[in-house]
CSV table of C-alpha atoms in Angstrom, one decimal:
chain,number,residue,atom,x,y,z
B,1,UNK,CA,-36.8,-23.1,25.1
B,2,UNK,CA,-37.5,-25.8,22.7
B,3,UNK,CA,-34.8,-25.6,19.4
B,4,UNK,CA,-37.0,-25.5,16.3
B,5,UNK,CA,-35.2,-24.9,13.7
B,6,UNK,CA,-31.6,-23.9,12.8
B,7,UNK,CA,-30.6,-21.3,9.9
B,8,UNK,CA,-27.1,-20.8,8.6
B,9,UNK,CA,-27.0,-17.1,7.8
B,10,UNK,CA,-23.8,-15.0,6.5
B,11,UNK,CA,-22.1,-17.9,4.0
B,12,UNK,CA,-22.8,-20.0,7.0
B,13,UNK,CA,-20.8,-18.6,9.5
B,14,UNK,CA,-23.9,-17.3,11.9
B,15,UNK,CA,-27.4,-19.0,13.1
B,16,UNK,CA,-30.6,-18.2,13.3
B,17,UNK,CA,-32.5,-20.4,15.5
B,18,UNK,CA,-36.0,-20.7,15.6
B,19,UNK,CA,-37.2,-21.5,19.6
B,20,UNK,CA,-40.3,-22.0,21.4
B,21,UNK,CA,-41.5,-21.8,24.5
B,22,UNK,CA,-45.0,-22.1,26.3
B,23,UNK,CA,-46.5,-21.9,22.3
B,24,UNK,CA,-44.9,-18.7,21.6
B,25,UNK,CA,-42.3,-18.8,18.5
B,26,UNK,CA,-38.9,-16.6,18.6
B,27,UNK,CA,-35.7,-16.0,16.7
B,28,UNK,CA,-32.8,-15.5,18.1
B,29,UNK,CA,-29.1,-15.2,16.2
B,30,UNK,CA,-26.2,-17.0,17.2
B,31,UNK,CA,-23.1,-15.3,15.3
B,32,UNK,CA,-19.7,-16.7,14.7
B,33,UNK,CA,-21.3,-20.3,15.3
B,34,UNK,CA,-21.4,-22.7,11.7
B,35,UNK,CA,-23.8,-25.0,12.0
B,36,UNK,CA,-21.0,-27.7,11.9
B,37,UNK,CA,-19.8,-26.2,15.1
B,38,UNK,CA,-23.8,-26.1,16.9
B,39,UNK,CA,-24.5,-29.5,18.2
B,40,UNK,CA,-27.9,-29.3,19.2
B,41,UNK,CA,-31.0,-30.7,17.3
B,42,UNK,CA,-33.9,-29.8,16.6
B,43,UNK,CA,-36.7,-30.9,19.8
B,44,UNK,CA,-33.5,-29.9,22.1
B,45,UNK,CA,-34.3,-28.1,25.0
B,46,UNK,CA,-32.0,-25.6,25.8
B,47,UNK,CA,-31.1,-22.5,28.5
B,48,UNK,CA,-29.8,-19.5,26.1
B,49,UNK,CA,-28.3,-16.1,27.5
B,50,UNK,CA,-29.5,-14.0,25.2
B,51,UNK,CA,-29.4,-9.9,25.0
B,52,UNK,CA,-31.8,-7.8,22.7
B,53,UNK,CA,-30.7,-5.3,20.5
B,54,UNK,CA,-32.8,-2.6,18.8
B,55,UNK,CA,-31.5,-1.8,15.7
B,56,UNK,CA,-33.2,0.0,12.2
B,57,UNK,CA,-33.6,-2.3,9.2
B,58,UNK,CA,-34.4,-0.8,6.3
B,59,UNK,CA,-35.7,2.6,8.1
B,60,UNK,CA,-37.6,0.8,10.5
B,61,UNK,CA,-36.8,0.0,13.9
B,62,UNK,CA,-36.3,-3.8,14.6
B,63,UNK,CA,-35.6,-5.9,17.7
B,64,UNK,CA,-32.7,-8.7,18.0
B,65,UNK,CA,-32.5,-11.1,20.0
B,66,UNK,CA,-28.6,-12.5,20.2
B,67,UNK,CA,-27.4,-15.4,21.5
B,68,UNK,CA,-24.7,-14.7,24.0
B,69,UNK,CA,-24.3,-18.4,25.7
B,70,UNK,CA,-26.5,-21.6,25.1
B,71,UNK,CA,-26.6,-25.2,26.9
B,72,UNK,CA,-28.9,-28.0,27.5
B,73,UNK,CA,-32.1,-27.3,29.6
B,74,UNK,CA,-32.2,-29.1,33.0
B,75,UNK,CA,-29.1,-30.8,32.8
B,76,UNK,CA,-27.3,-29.7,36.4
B,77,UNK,CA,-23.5,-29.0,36.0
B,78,UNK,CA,-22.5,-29.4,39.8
B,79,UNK,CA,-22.6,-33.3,39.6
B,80,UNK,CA,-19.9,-32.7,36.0
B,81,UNK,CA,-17.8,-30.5,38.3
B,82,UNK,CA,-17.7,-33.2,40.8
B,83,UNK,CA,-16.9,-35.8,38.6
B,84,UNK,CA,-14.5,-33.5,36.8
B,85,UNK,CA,-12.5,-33.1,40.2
B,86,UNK,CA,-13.3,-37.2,40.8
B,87,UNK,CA,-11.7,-38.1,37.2
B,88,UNK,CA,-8.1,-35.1,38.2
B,89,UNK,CA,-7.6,-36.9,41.0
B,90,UNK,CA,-7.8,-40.5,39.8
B,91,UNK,CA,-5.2,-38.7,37.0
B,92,UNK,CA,-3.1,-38.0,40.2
B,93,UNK,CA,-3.1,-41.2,41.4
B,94,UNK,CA,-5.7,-40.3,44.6
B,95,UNK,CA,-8.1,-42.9,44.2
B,96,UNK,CA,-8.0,-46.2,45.3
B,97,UNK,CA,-10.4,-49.0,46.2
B,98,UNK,CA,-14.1,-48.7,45.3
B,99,UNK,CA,-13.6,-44.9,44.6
B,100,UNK,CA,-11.7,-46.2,41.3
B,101,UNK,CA,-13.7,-48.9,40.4
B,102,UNK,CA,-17.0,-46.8,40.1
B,103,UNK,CA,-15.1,-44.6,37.1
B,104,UNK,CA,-14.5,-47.9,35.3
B,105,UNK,CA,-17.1,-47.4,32.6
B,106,UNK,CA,-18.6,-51.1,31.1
B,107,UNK,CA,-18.2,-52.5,27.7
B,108,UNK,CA,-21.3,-50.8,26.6
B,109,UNK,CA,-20.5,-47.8,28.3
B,110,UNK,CA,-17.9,-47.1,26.2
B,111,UNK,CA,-19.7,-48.6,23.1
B,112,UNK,CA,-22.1,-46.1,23.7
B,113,UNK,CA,-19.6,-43.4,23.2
B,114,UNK,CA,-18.0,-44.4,20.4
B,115,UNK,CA,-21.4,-44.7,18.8
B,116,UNK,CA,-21.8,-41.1,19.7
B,117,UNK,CA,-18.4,-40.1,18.3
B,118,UNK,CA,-18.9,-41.4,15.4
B,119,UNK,CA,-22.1,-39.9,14.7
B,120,UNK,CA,-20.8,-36.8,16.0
B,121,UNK,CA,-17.8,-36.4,13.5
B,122,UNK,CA,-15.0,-34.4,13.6
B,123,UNK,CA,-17.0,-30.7,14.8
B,124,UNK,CA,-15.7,-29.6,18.5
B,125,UNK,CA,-17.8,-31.2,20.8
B,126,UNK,CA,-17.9,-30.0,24.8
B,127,UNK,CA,-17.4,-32.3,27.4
B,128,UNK,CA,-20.9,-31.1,28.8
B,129,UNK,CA,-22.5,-31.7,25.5
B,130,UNK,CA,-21.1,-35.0,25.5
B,131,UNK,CA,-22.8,-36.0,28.7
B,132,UNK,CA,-25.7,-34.1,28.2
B,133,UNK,CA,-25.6,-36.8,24.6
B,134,UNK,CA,-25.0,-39.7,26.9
B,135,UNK,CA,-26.8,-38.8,30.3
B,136,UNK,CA,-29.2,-41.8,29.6
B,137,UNK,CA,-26.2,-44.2,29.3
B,138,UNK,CA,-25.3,-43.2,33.0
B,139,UNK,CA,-22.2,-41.5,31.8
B,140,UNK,CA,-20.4,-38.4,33.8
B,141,UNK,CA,-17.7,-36.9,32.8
B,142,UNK,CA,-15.1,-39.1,34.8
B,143,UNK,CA,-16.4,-41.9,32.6
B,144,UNK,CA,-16.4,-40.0,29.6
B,145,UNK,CA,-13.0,-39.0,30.2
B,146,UNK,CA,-12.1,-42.4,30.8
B,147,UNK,CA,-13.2,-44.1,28.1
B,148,UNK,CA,-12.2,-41.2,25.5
B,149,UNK,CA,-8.4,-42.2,26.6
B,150,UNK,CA,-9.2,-45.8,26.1
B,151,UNK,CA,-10.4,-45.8,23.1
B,152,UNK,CA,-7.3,-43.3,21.8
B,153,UNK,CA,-5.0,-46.0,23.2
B,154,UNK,CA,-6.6,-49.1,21.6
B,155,UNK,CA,-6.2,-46.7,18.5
B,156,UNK,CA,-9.8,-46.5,17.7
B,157,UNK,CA,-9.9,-42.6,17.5
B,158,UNK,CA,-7.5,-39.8,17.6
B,159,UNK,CA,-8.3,-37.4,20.4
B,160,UNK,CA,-7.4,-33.5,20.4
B,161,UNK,CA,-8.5,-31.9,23.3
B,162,UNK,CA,-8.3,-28.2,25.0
B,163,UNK,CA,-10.1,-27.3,28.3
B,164,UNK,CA,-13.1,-29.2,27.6
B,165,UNK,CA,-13.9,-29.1,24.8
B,166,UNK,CA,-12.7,-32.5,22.7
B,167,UNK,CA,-11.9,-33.1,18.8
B,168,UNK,CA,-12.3,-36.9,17.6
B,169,UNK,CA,-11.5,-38.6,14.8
B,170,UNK,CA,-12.4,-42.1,14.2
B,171,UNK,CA,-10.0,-44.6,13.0
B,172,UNK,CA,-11.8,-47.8,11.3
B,173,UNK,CA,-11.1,-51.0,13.4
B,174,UNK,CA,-9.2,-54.3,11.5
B,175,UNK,CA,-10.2,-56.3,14.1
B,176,UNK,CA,-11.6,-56.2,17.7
B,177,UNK,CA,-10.1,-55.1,20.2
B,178,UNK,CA,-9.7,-56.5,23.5
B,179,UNK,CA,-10.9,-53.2,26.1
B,180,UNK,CA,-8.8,-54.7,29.2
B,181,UNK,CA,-5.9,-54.2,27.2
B,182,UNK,CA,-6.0,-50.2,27.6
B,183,UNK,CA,-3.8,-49.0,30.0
B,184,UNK,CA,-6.2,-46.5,31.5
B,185,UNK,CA,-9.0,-49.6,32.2
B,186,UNK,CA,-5.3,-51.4,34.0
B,187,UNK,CA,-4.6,-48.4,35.9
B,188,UNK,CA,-8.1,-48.4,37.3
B,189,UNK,CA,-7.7,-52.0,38.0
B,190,UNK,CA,-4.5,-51.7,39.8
B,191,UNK,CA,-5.8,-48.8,42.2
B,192,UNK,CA,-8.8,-50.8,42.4
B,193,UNK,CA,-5.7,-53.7,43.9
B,194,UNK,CA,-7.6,-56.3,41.9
């Protein structure tokens, strides 16, 4: 479905989302979601799990449709497994050669997800949403990962992160800093034996 349009309801702690699909209009409730905390726009296309609920409103019998699960339309999650397993075992020390040196994300690469970040804010973000965000930066989630730890040890953001889902901060830059000098971007450099 296509996101239309996005309601807070309940002093903001529920959604009602206004979705399309094939020119017919639908709304659907999201509960225990603030808006801060639903990343997607409106134009998104997204996949929801939804249940309906018949229920009486004001004597008169009314269907719900609730939001049980959402994510991005057409965006495959086997290749993010993949490079979820990839990214654990360069953590472990497993990859060497070329197999390290394709997680090296470039310079704009990981400019691209600090620009994200940033407009992002602080709201929990999911790894998945985060690549879904930067898919047309060529950016998996081994990259992502990588460059998320570089940029917390040049100190340009504070990273919380749980499973995977993430929590940024942004910390304002004095100066530039030199990306080589991460030691994530070294480690890749010597497993890559360069």
């Amino acid at each position: 479905v296509r996101l239309m349009g996005v309601q807070p309801m309940g002093g903001s702690k529920h959604l009602r989302l206004t979705v399309e699909r094939d020119g017919s209009t639908a709304q659907a409730l999201l509960f225990r979601t603030t808006p801060e905390q639903f990343p997607y726009r409106v134009g998104d296309t997204l996949d929801l799990a939804v249940t309906l609920e018949l229920s009486a409103y004001r004597g008169a019998p009314e269907l719900s449709v609730i939001v049980r699960d959402y994510r991005p339309a057409d965006f495959d999650a086997e290749p993010l497994i993949r490079q979820k397993q990839t990214y654990e075992a360069f953590a472990r020390g497993e990859l060497t050669g070329a197999a390290a040196a394709a997680l090296r994300p470039d310079r704009t690469q990981i400019a691209a997800v600090y620009r994200l970040l940033k407009a992002e804010g602080e709201a929990p973000r999911s790894m998945e949403y985060l690549c879904y965000r930067l898919r047309d930066a060529q950016i998996g989630y081994d990259r992502l990962s990588i460059a998320l730890v570089a940029l917390r040890q040049l100190g340009l953001i504070a990273l919380a992160r749980e499973a995977d889902v993430v929590r940024v901060r942004i910390h304002p830059a004095a100066q530039k800093v030199q990306l080589d000098s991460a030691p994530i971007l070294q480690k890749i450099q010597e497993a890559v034996g360069v």
